Amino acid sequence: MEKNWWKESVVYQIYPRSFCDSNSDGIGDLNGIRSKLDYLHELGINVIWLSPVYKSPNDDNGYDISDYQDIMDEFGTLDDFDRLLEEAHALGIKIVMDLVVNHTSDEHPWFVESRSSKNNDKRDFYIWREGKDGGTPNNWGSCFSGSAWEYDEKTGMYYLHCFSKKQPDLNWDNPRVRDEVFSMMTWWCEKGIDGFRMDVISMISKVEGLPDGKIEGNSGFGGLENTTNGPHVHEYLQEMNRRVLSKYDIMTVGECAGVTIEEAKKYASLDGKELNMVFQFEHVGLDYDEHGKWSDRRFDLKELKANLSKWQNELEGKAWNSLFWDNHDQPRIASRLGDESPISAKAVATVLHFMKGTPYIYQGEELGMTNCRFGKIENCRDIEEINAYKDLVGSGKMTAGDMMAGIEAKGRDNARTPMQWDATENAGFTTGKPWIMVNPNYKEINAEAELKDKNSVFHYYKKLVALRRRSEWSDLIVYGRYRLLDTDSSEIFSYTRELDGRKIFVLCNLTDKEVGYKSEFVKEKSLLVSNYKDAYLRDSMTLKPWFAAVWEV
Ligand code: TEU
Ligand code: CA
């Protein structure tokens, strides 16, 4: 297996709006991030994935970009960015930008011109269609509820928006769109950034003719199948690779909603023709129900183990995996798979961080931050939650109570409550009024307290990062072969990693109960890490609640 720095990295995702506010306006910013670089250096991570910081009206908190080459007013200036990049690099921390090019903001000059008439220079930068039978051009639904088409009075046509109506989809079939995107990417690479996370990159090529999709559940709209993994997506990414990516020593990860194993082998093939790795979403869709994500259903552990193991085994030797539980779109794993106790946060971290692939830590995950009881929709800020609430409660498909339970279990705002730095007001995130409520448990869960407590979730994550990046087991953890054990257990998640005759054994009890365990290994050579003190390996053991340990055997 060829060695690469991005395979040996641990990435930390920052959602700038909620990370650290340096000028008391209640909104996180670039100088706030810069003030916390030492904290990240202490954690030991070597790459930051920065969620979008470009100019944006913030309809979707920066995932609606109106100028790709300038910084959003609330976050600071390009000079602030340059300083952040310089100081991060001085600490050996790389910065990967969030590239959002499936769509722009409707306030981007390209779209302002495109919608102004039927025949201007930018008209076919976007996807405009005549209506059909007095309605929309097809039955596609938006990820943020409602139709994926918006009627535009000015020219009497519809434009496509797979997300909010303020996020019109770019027409990637137009070579001039690709030219503009590639030159913008080159501009950022020339500034010295270290890579791109590519937002919904699997959606940039739509099926010819934009045919109706299969009606999804009771939404009344066609699903995403005609918008993901489309006919030209690999052609466009290979062109992007030839014209930009291959010219720099950078890291790329594609956010690929709907990606299958077979598609991932193309997007993230080891031949380096497209991207380095992908985010797949099968595992974080396993606790959905008939209401889609808006359910408080929990994972079935056997299903979760089988899915993660499938990705470990089927990409082996063919493509590189990413490993994540949390991000700015997901609820927090300490609540979702753990029981919000620190010991359970350490257990779910152990399970992920010894797998094969590049691990991603989302801001606050290293503290064991949890989901938030928002109580009422007025406390929510996320366009996906607010639109879904209006749609599902407004139409009587869900009660307000069930919908709030669904939002508190799975909503994106769970990841977007302010980073909890200390026990002072607003968790030390801001001295102003925070743009979104602070999780009231910040008095117990905060960085200051955890930095002082060697037994904290923070210090456990620090150990996981050090084992992967700077230990005698680093090569084994990064490049070793994965093998799932105890396949039929719905309580235990255990596996081995093996390389050049050395083997580690990962054993986790993912329940809050004591569990008897018969081990095929009877004696450890060494203990790498455990969330309990007396983690001795025996052939017959009683595993305490949330017990996690990794031994060399
Ligand atoms: O997410 C795309 C995406 O798949 C998610 O919106 C997902 O559909 C949803 O959150 C699951 O419930 C990317 C960004 O990560 C997200 O923050 C943006 O809202 C979206 O694209 C549009 O840019
Ligand atoms: Ca601020």
Coordinates of C-alpha atoms and ligand atoms in Angstrom, one line a residue:
M1 CA 0.0 0.0 0.0
E2 CA 1.5 3.4 -1.0
K3 CA 2.0 5.7 2.0
N4 CA 0.5 9.2 1.9
W5 CA 0.3 11.9 4.5
W6 CA -3.5 12.2 4.1
K7 CA -3.8 8.5 4.9
E8 CA -1.8 9.1 8.2
S9 CA -3.7 12.2 9.2
V10 CA -6.4 12.9 11.7
V11 CA -8.7 15.7 10.6
Y12 CA -10.6 18.1 12.8
Q13 CA -13.7 19.7 11.4
I14 CA -14.5 23.3 12.4
Y15 CA -18.0 24.8 11.8
P16 CA -16.7 28.4 12.1
R17 CA -20.1 30.0 13.0
S18 CA -20.1 28.0 16.2
F19 CA -16.4 27.6 17.1
C20 CA -15.1 30.8 18.8
D21 CA -16.3 34.4 18.6
S22 CA -13.5 36.9 18.9
N23 CA -15.5 40.2 18.4
S24 CA -18.6 39.7 20.6
D25 CA -21.1 39.6 17.8
G26 CA -22.3 36.2 18.9
I27 CA -20.9 34.5 15.7
G28 CA -17.7 32.5 15.5
D29 CA -15.0 33.9 13.2
L30 CA -11.5 33.3 11.7
N31 CA -9.7 35.2 14.5
G32 CA -11.6 33.1 17.0
I33 CA -10.3 29.9 15.3
R34 CA -6.7 31.3 15.3
S35 CA -7.0 31.9 19.1
K36 CA -7.6 28.2 19.5
L37 CA -4.9 26.7 17.3
D38 CA -2.9 25.8 20.5
Y39 CA -5.8 23.8 21.7
L40 CA -6.0 21.9 18.4
H41 CA -2.2 21.4 18.5
E42 CA -2.6 19.9 22.1
L43 CA -5.2 17.5 20.7
G44 CA -2.6 16.4 18.2
I45 CA -4.6 16.7 15.0
N46 CA -2.7 17.7 11.8
V47 CA -5.5 18.8 9.4
I48 CA -8.4 21.2 9.9
W49 CA -11.4 20.9 7.5
L50 CA -12.9 24.4 7.6
S51 CA -16.7 24.5 6.8
P52 CA -17.4 27.4 4.3
V53 CA -16.0 30.8 5.1
Y54 CA -16.7 32.5 1.8
K55 CA -19.1 35.4 1.3
S56 CA -22.6 34.2 1.8
P57 CA -26.1 35.4 2.7
N58 CA -26.2 32.4 5.1
D59 CA -29.5 30.9 4.0
D60 CA -27.7 27.6 4.6
N61 CA -25.0 28.9 6.9
G62 CA -22.3 29.4 4.3
Y63 CA -23.2 26.5 2.0
D64 CA -24.8 29.2 -0.3
I65 CA -21.8 31.1 -1.7
S66 CA -22.1 34.5 -3.3
D67 CA -18.3 35.1 -3.8
Y68 CA -15.9 32.2 -3.8
Q69 CA -12.8 34.4 -3.5
D70 CA -13.7 36.6 -0.5
I71 CA -14.5 35.9 3.2
M72 CA -18.0 36.2 4.7
D73 CA -18.4 39.5 6.5
E74 CA -19.3 37.8 9.8
F75 CA -16.1 35.7 9.7
G76 CA -13.5 38.4 8.9
T77 CA -11.3 39.2 6.0
L78 CA -8.9 37.5 3.5
D79 CA -6.0 39.0 5.6
D80 CA -7.5 37.2 8.7
F81 CA -7.6 34.0 6.6
D82 CA -4.0 34.4 5.5
R83 CA -2.9 34.8 9.1
L84 CA -4.9 31.8 10.2
L85 CA -3.3 29.7 7.4
E86 CA 0.2 30.9 8.3
E87 CA -0.2 30.2 12.0
A88 CA -1.7 26.8 11.4
H89 CA 1.1 25.9 9.1
A90 CA 3.6 27.1 11.7
L91 CA 2.1 24.5 14.1
G92 CA 2.2 21.7 11.4
I93 CA -1.6 21.9 10.9
K94 CA -2.9 21.9 7.3
I95 CA -6.1 23.6 6.3
V96 CA -8.6 21.9 3.9
M97 CA -11.3 24.2 2.5
D98 CA -15.0 23.3 1.9
L99 CA -15.6 23.5 -1.8
V100 CA -19.4 24.0 -2.5
V101 CA -19.7 24.0 -6.3
N102 CA -22.8 21.9 -6.9
H103 CA -24.7 25.2 -6.4
T104 CA -24.1 28.8 -5.6
S105 CA -26.1 31.4 -3.7
D106 CA -28.9 33.0 -5.7
E107 CA -27.0 36.2 -4.8
H108 CA -23.9 35.2 -6.7
P109 CA -23.3 37.6 -9.6
W110 CA -23.5 34.6 -12.0
F111 CA -27.1 33.8 -11.0
V112 CA -28.1 37.5 -10.8
E113 CA -27.1 37.7 -14.4
S114 CA -28.4 34.3 -15.4
R115 CA -32.0 35.0 -14.2
S116 CA -32.1 38.5 -15.7
S117 CA -33.1 37.3 -19.2
K118 CA -33.4 34.1 -21.3
N119 CA -30.3 34.8 -23.4
N120 CA -27.6 36.4 -21.3
D121 CA -24.0 35.2 -21.1
K122 CA -24.6 33.3 -17.8
R123 CA -28.0 31.8 -18.6
D124 CA -26.8 28.3 -19.0
F125 CA -24.5 28.4 -15.9
Y126 CA -27.6 27.1 -14.2
I127 CA -30.4 24.6 -14.9
W128 CA -33.4 26.4 -16.4
R129 CA -36.4 24.5 -17.8
E130 CA -39.9 25.4 -19.1
G131 CA -42.7 24.1 -16.8
K132 CA -44.6 20.9 -17.9
D133 CA -48.4 20.4 -17.8
G134 CA -48.8 23.7 -15.9
G135 CA -46.4 22.5 -13.2
T136 CA -42.7 21.9 -12.5
P137 CA -40.4 20.4 -15.2
N138 CA -40.3 17.1 -13.2
N139 CA -41.2 15.7 -9.8
W140 CA -37.8 16.2 -8.0
G141 CA -37.9 17.2 -4.3
S142 CA -35.5 19.5 -2.5
C143 CA -33.4 18.1 0.4
F144 CA -34.9 21.0 2.4
S145 CA -38.6 20.1 1.7
G146 CA -40.8 21.0 -1.2
S147 CA -40.1 21.0 -4.9
A148 CA -36.5 21.2 -6.3
W149 CA -37.8 23.8 -8.8
E150 CA -38.5 27.5 -8.3
Y151 CA -40.6 29.4 -10.8
D152 CA -38.9 32.7 -11.8
E153 CA -41.4 35.4 -13.0
K154 CA -38.9 37.4 -14.9
T155 CA -38.4 34.8 -17.7
G156 CA -41.4 32.5 -16.9
M157 CA -39.1 29.5 -16.4
Y158 CA -38.1 27.3 -13.5
Y159 CA -34.6 26.8 -12.1
L160 CA -33.3 23.7 -10.3
H161 CA -32.3 23.8 -6.6
C162 CA -31.6 20.5 -4.9
F163 CA -31.3 22.4 -1.7
S164 CA -32.9 25.7 -0.7
K165 CA -34.4 28.0 -3.4
K166 CA -31.5 30.3 -2.6
Q167 CA -29.0 27.6 -3.7
P168 CA -29.5 27.2 -7.5
D169 CA -27.7 24.2 -9.0
L170 CA -24.8 25.0 -11.3
N171 CA -24.9 23.4 -14.8
W172 CA -21.7 21.3 -14.8
D173 CA -22.4 20.2 -18.3
N174 CA -21.4 23.7 -19.4
P175 CA -17.6 23.7 -19.9
R176 CA -17.4 27.4 -18.9
V177 CA -18.8 26.5 -15.5
R178 CA -16.0 24.0 -15.1
D179 CA -13.4 26.5 -16.3
E180 CA -14.6 29.1 -13.7
V181 CA -14.6 26.5 -10.9
F182 CA -11.2 25.1 -11.7
S183 CA -9.6 28.6 -11.9
M184 CA -11.1 29.5 -8.5
M185 CA -9.8 26.2 -7.0
T186 CA -6.3 27.0 -8.5
W187 CA -6.5 30.5 -6.8
W188 CA -7.0 28.9 -3.4
C189 CA -4.3 26.3 -4.0
E190 CA -1.9 29.1 -5.0
K191 CA -2.7 30.7 -1.6
G192 CA -1.2 27.6 0.0
I193 CA -4.3 25.7 1.2
D194 CA -3.9 22.0 1.7
G195 CA -7.0 20.5 0.1
F196 CA -10.7 20.4 -0.4
R197 CA -13.8 18.7 1.1
M198 CA -16.2 18.7 -1.8
D199 CA -19.8 19.4 -0.9
V200 CA -22.3 17.0 -2.5
I201 CA -19.8 16.4 -5.3
S202 CA -21.7 13.3 -6.4
M203 CA -24.5 15.5 -7.6
I204 CA -22.7 17.6 -10.1
S205 CA -23.9 15.5 -13.1
K206 CA -27.6 14.9 -13.4
V207 CA -29.2 12.2 -15.6
E208 CA -29.8 13.4 -19.2
G209 CA -33.3 14.8 -19.7
L210 CA -33.9 15.2 -16.0
P211 CA -36.5 12.4 -15.8
D212 CA -38.9 12.0 -12.9
G213 CA -37.6 10.1 -9.9
K214 CA -39.3 7.4 -7.8
I215 CA -41.7 9.0 -5.4
E216 CA -40.0 8.9 -1.9
G217 CA -42.2 7.8 1.0
N218 CA -45.1 10.2 1.6
S219 CA -43.1 13.2 0.4
G220 CA -44.9 13.3 -2.9
F221 CA -41.6 14.1 -4.6
G222 CA -39.1 12.1 -6.7
G223 CA -35.9 11.1 -4.9
L224 CA -32.2 11.9 -5.5
E225 CA -31.4 8.9 -7.7
N226 CA -31.3 11.1 -10.8
T227 CA -29.1 13.6 -9.2
T228 CA -26.3 11.5 -7.7
N229 CA -23.5 9.5 -9.3
G230 CA -24.7 10.8 -12.7
P231 CA -23.4 10.0 -16.2
H232 CA -20.5 12.5 -16.3
V233 CA -19.5 12.8 -12.6
H234 CA -16.3 10.8 -13.0
E235 CA -15.4 12.5 -16.3
Y236 CA -15.7 15.9 -14.6
L237 CA -13.7 14.9 -11.5
Q238 CA -11.0 13.4 -13.7
E239 CA -10.9 16.7 -15.6
M240 CA -10.7 18.5 -12.2
N241 CA -7.9 16.2 -11.2
R242 CA -5.9 16.8 -14.4
R243 CA -6.4 20.6 -14.4
V244 CA -6.0 21.4 -10.7
L245 CA -5.7 18.6 -8.1
S246 CA -2.7 16.8 -9.6
K247 CA -0.7 20.0 -9.6
Y248 CA -0.5 20.3 -5.8
D249 CA 0.3 18.1 -2.8
I250 CA -3.2 18.4 -1.4
M251 CA -5.9 16.2 0.2
T252 CA -9.4 15.8 -1.3
V253 CA -12.5 14.2 0.2
G254 CA -15.8 14.0 -1.7
E255 CA -19.0 14.3 0.2
C256 CA -21.0 11.7 -1.8
A257 CA -24.6 11.5 -0.7
G258 CA -25.9 8.2 -2.2
V259 CA -22.5 6.7 -3.0
T260 CA -22.3 2.9 -3.2
I261 CA -19.2 0.8 -2.7
E262 CA -18.8 0.4 -6.5
E263 CA -19.0 4.2 -7.1
A264 CA -16.6 4.8 -4.2
K265 CA -14.1 2.6 -5.9
K266 CA -14.1 5.2 -8.7
Y267 CA -14.3 8.4 -6.7
A268 CA -11.6 7.3 -4.3
S269 CA -9.6 4.8 -6.4
L270 CA -6.0 4.4 -5.3
D271 CA -4.8 5.3 -8.8
G272 CA -5.4 8.9 -7.8
K273 CA -7.3 9.8 -10.9
E274 CA -10.2 11.5 -9.0
L275 CA -10.3 12.1 -5.2
N276 CA -8.3 10.7 -2.2
M277 CA -11.4 9.5 -0.3
V278 CA -15.2 9.9 0.1
F279 CA -17.7 10.4 2.9
Q280 CA -20.3 7.7 2.5
F281 CA -23.6 8.0 4.4
E282 CA -25.0 4.4 4.6
H283 CA -24.1 4.0 8.3
V284 CA -25.7 7.3 9.4
G285 CA -28.9 6.4 7.6
L286 CA -29.4 3.1 9.6
D287 CA -31.4 4.8 12.4
Y288 CA -33.9 6.4 10.1
D289 CA -37.6 5.3 9.9
E290 CA -40.7 5.9 7.9
H291 CA -40.3 9.6 8.7
G292 CA -36.8 9.5 7.3
K293 CA -34.3 11.1 9.7
W294 CA -36.9 12.6 12.0
S295 CA -37.1 9.6 14.3
D296 CA -35.6 9.0 17.7
R297 CA -35.0 5.4 16.7
R298 CA -31.5 4.2 17.7
F299 CA -29.0 2.1 15.7
D300 CA -29.2 -1.7 15.6
L301 CA -25.7 -2.6 16.5
K302 CA -25.5 -5.7 14.3
E303 CA -26.6 -3.7 11.3
L304 CA -24.1 -0.9 12.1
K305 CA -21.2 -3.4 12.5
A306 CA -22.1 -5.1 9.2
N307 CA -22.3 -1.9 7.3
L308 CA -19.0 -0.4 8.6
S309 CA -17.3 -3.8 8.1
K310 CA -18.6 -3.9 4.5
W311 CA -16.9 -0.6 3.8
Q312 CA -13.7 -1.7 5.5
N313 CA -13.5 -5.0 3.6
E314 CA -14.7 -3.9 0.1
L315 CA -12.5 -0.9 -0.2
E316 CA -9.5 -2.8 1.0
G317 CA -6.7 -2.4 -1.6
K318 CA -9.0 -0.6 -4.0
A319 CA -9.9 2.8 -2.4
W320 CA -9.3 4.8 0.7
N321 CA -12.0 5.2 3.5
S322 CA -12.9 8.2 5.6
L323 CA -14.1 7.4 9.2
F324 CA -16.6 9.7 10.9
W325 CA -19.5 9.7 13.3
D326 CA -20.1 13.4 13.6
N327 CA -20.1 16.4 11.3
H328 CA -22.2 19.6 11.0
D329 CA -25.1 17.7 9.5
Q330 CA -25.2 14.9 12.0
P331 CA -26.5 14.6 15.6
R332 CA -23.8 14.0 18.2
I333 CA -22.5 10.4 18.5
A334 CA -22.3 10.7 22.3
S335 CA -26.1 10.8 22.3
R336 CA -26.8 8.8 19.1
L337 CA -24.7 5.7 19.9
G338 CA -23.5 6.5 23.5
D339 CA -25.7 7.3 26.5
E340 CA -24.1 10.8 27.0
S341 CA -21.8 9.5 29.7
P342 CA -18.1 10.2 29.2
I343 CA -17.3 6.5 29.4
S344 CA -19.6 5.8 26.5
A345 CA -18.1 8.7 24.5
K346 CA -14.7 7.1 24.9
A347 CA -16.1 3.7 23.8
V348 CA -17.7 5.0 20.6
A349 CA -14.5 6.9 19.8
T350 CA -12.4 3.7 20.3
V351 CA -14.6 1.7 17.8
L352 CA -14.1 4.3 15.1
H353 CA -10.5 5.4 15.6
F354 CA -8.9 1.9 15.2
M355 CA -10.6 1.2 11.8
K356 CA -8.8 1.7 8.5
G357 CA -9.2 5.1 6.9
T358 CA -8.7 8.8 7.7
P359 CA -10.6 9.7 10.9
Y360 CA -12.5 13.0 11.2
I361 CA -13.2 14.5 14.6
Y362 CA -16.0 17.1 14.6
Q363 CA -15.7 20.1 16.9
G364 CA -16.8 19.2 20.4
E365 CA -16.8 15.5 19.7
E366 CA -13.5 15.3 21.5
L367 CA -15.2 16.7 24.6
G368 CA -18.1 14.3 24.5
M369 CA -20.5 17.1 23.7
T370 CA -24.1 15.9 23.4
N371 CA -27.3 16.6 21.5
C372 CA -29.4 19.6 22.8
R373 CA -33.0 19.7 24.0
F374 CA -34.1 22.6 21.9
G375 CA -37.7 22.2 23.3
K376 CA -39.4 24.3 20.6
I377 CA -38.9 25.1 16.9
E378 CA -38.3 28.7 17.7
N379 CA -34.9 27.6 19.3
C380 CA -33.9 26.0 16.0
R381 CA -31.8 27.7 13.3
D382 CA -31.3 25.1 10.6
I383 CA -33.2 25.6 7.3
E384 CA -33.5 21.8 7.0
E385 CA -35.2 21.5 10.4
I386 CA -37.4 24.6 10.0
N387 CA -38.6 23.6 6.5
A388 CA -39.2 20.0 7.5
Y389 CA -41.2 21.1 10.6
K390 CA -43.4 23.5 8.5
D391 CA -43.9 20.7 5.9
L392 CA -44.5 17.7 8.2
V393 CA -46.3 19.3 11.1
G394 CA -48.1 21.8 8.8
S395 CA -49.4 18.9 6.7
G396 CA -50.4 16.8 9.7
K397 CA -47.9 14.0 8.7
M398 CA -46.2 14.4 12.1
T399 CA -47.2 16.0 15.4
A400 CA -45.2 18.9 16.8
G401 CA -44.1 16.7 19.7
D402 CA -42.9 13.9 17.5
M403 CA -41.2 16.4 15.2
M404 CA -39.3 18.0 18.1
A405 CA -38.3 14.6 19.3
G406 CA -37.0 13.9 15.8
I407 CA -35.1 17.2 15.7
E408 CA -33.6 16.7 19.2
A409 CA -32.5 13.2 18.1
K410 CA -31.3 13.8 14.6
G411 CA -31.4 17.5 13.7
R412 CA -28.3 19.3 12.4
D413 CA -28.5 22.0 15.0
N414 CA -27.3 19.4 17.6
A415 CA -23.9 19.8 16.0
R416 CA -24.2 23.6 15.7
T417 CA -24.7 24.7 19.3
P418 CA -21.6 26.7 20.3
M419 CA -18.3 24.9 21.2
Q420 CA -18.1 24.6 25.0
W421 CA -14.8 26.2 26.0
D422 CA -15.4 26.8 29.7
A423 CA -18.0 27.2 32.4
T424 CA -18.4 30.9 32.1
E425 CA -21.5 32.5 30.5
N426 CA -22.2 31.2 26.9
A427 CA -19.5 28.5 27.5
G428 CA -16.8 31.0 26.7
F429 CA -17.9 31.0 23.1
T430 CA -18.9 34.6 23.0
T431 CA -19.3 37.6 25.3
G432 CA -22.2 38.7 23.0
K433 CA -25.6 37.0 22.4
P434 CA -24.9 33.7 20.7
W435 CA -26.6 33.2 17.3
I436 CA -28.0 29.8 18.6
M437 CA -28.6 28.6 22.1
V438 CA -25.8 27.1 24.1
N439 CA -26.3 23.6 25.3
P440 CA -27.1 24.1 29.1
N441 CA -24.7 21.2 30.0
Y442 CA -21.6 23.3 29.2
K443 CA -21.0 23.7 32.9
E444 CA -20.1 20.0 33.1
I445 CA -18.9 19.5 29.5
N446 CA -16.2 22.0 28.5
A447 CA -12.6 22.2 27.3
E448 CA -11.1 24.0 30.3
A449 CA -12.3 21.3 32.7
E450 CA -11.3 18.5 30.5
L451 CA -7.8 19.8 29.8
K452 CA -7.2 19.7 33.5
D453 CA -8.7 16.2 34.0
K454 CA -6.3 13.5 32.6
N455 CA -9.3 11.1 32.6
S456 CA -11.4 13.3 30.4
V457 CA -12.9 12.5 27.0
F458 CA -10.5 15.1 25.6
H459 CA -7.4 13.3 26.9
Y460 CA -8.8 10.0 25.6
Y461 CA -9.1 11.5 22.1
K462 CA -5.6 12.9 22.4
K463 CA -4.4 9.4 23.1
L464 CA -6.2 8.0 20.1
V465 CA -4.7 10.6 17.9
A466 CA -1.2 10.0 19.3
L467 CA -1.5 6.2 18.8
R468 CA -2.4 6.7 15.2
R469 CA 0.1 9.5 14.4
R470 CA 3.1 9.0 16.7
S471 CA 3.3 5.5 18.1
E472 CA 5.0 2.2 17.4
W473 CA 1.5 1.0 16.2
S474 CA 1.0 3.9 13.8
D475 CA 1.6 1.9 10.6
L476 CA -0.5 -1.0 11.8
I477 CA -3.4 1.4 12.7
V478 CA -3.2 3.2 9.4
Y479 CA -2.4 0.4 7.0
G480 CA -3.3 -2.9 8.8
R481 CA -6.0 -5.2 7.5
Y482 CA -9.3 -5.1 9.2
R483 CA -11.2 -8.3 10.4
L484 CA -14.6 -8.1 12.3
L485 CA -15.0 -10.6 15.2
D486 CA -18.1 -11.6 17.2
T487 CA -20.2 -10.9 14.1
D488 CA -23.5 -12.0 15.7
S489 CA -23.2 -10.1 18.9
S490 CA -25.6 -7.1 19.3
E491 CA -23.6 -5.8 22.3
I492 CA -19.9 -6.2 21.4
F493 CA -18.1 -4.5 18.6
S494 CA -14.7 -6.2 18.2
Y495 CA -12.2 -6.5 15.4
T496 CA -8.5 -7.0 14.7
R497 CA -6.0 -5.0 12.6
E498 CA -3.0 -6.9 11.2
L499 CA 0.2 -5.8 9.4
D500 CA 3.5 -7.5 8.9
G501 CA 2.8 -10.2 11.5
R502 CA 1.7 -7.7 14.3
K503 CA -1.9 -7.6 15.4
I504 CA -4.1 -5.4 17.6
F505 CA -7.4 -6.5 19.1
V506 CA -10.1 -3.9 19.6
L507 CA -12.9 -4.9 22.1
C508 CA -15.9 -2.6 22.9
N509 CA -19.0 -3.3 24.9
L510 CA -21.4 -0.8 23.3
T511 CA -24.1 -1.2 26.0
D512 CA -24.7 0.2 29.5
K513 CA -24.8 -3.3 30.9
E514 CA -22.1 -5.8 32.1
V515 CA -21.5 -8.4 29.3
G516 CA -19.8 -11.8 29.6
Y517 CA -17.1 -12.3 26.9
K518 CA -15.1 -15.3 25.7
S519 CA -11.9 -14.1 24.0
E520 CA -9.9 -16.1 21.5
F521 CA -6.9 -14.1 22.8
V522 CA -5.8 -15.0 26.3
K523 CA -2.9 -12.7 27.0
E524 CA -2.0 -9.3 25.7
K525 CA 1.5 -8.3 24.6
S526 CA 0.7 -4.7 25.5
L527 CA -2.3 -2.5 26.3
L528 CA -2.6 0.5 23.9
V529 CA -5.6 2.2 25.4
S530 CA -8.7 1.6 27.6
N531 CA -11.5 3.7 29.2
Y532 CA -11.1 1.6 32.3
K533 CA -8.1 1.1 34.6
D534 CA -7.9 -2.6 35.0
A535 CA -8.2 -3.7 31.4
Y536 CA -6.5 -7.1 31.6
L537 CA -7.1 -9.5 28.7
R538 CA -8.3 -13.0 29.7
D539 CA -10.0 -15.8 27.8
S540 CA -13.1 -15.3 29.9
M541 CA -14.1 -11.8 30.9
T542 CA -17.0 -9.7 32.3
L543 CA -17.0 -6.5 30.4
K544 CA -18.2 -3.5 32.4
P545 CA -20.7 -1.1 30.8
W546 CA -19.1 0.7 27.8
F547 CA -15.8 -1.1 28.3
A548 CA -13.4 -0.4 25.5
A549 CA -9.8 -1.6 25.2
V550 CA -7.2 -2.1 22.5
W551 CA -4.3 -4.6 23.0
E552 CA -1.5 -5.9 20.9
V553 CA -1.9 -9.7 20.8
Ligands
TEU1 O1 -24.9 18.2 2.7 C1 -25.6 17.5 1.8 C2 -26.4 16.5 2.4 O2 -26.5 15.4 1.9 C3 -27.0 16.8 3.7 O3 -27.7 18.1 3.6 C4 -28.0 15.8 4.1 O4 -28.8 15.6 2.9 C5 -28.8 16.2 5.2 O5 -28.1 17.0 6.0 C6 -29.1 14.9 6.0 O6 -30.2 15.1 6.7 C7 -24.1 19.2 2.2 C8 -23.6 20.0 3.4 O7 -22.8 19.2 4.3 C9 -24.8 20.6 4.1 O8 -24.5 21.3 5.3 C10 -25.5 21.5 3.2 O9 -26.7 22.0 3.7 C11 -25.8 20.8 1.8 O10 -24.8 20.0 1.3 C12 -26.1 21.9 0.7 O11 -24.9 22.5 0.5
CA2 CA -17.6 37.1 15.7

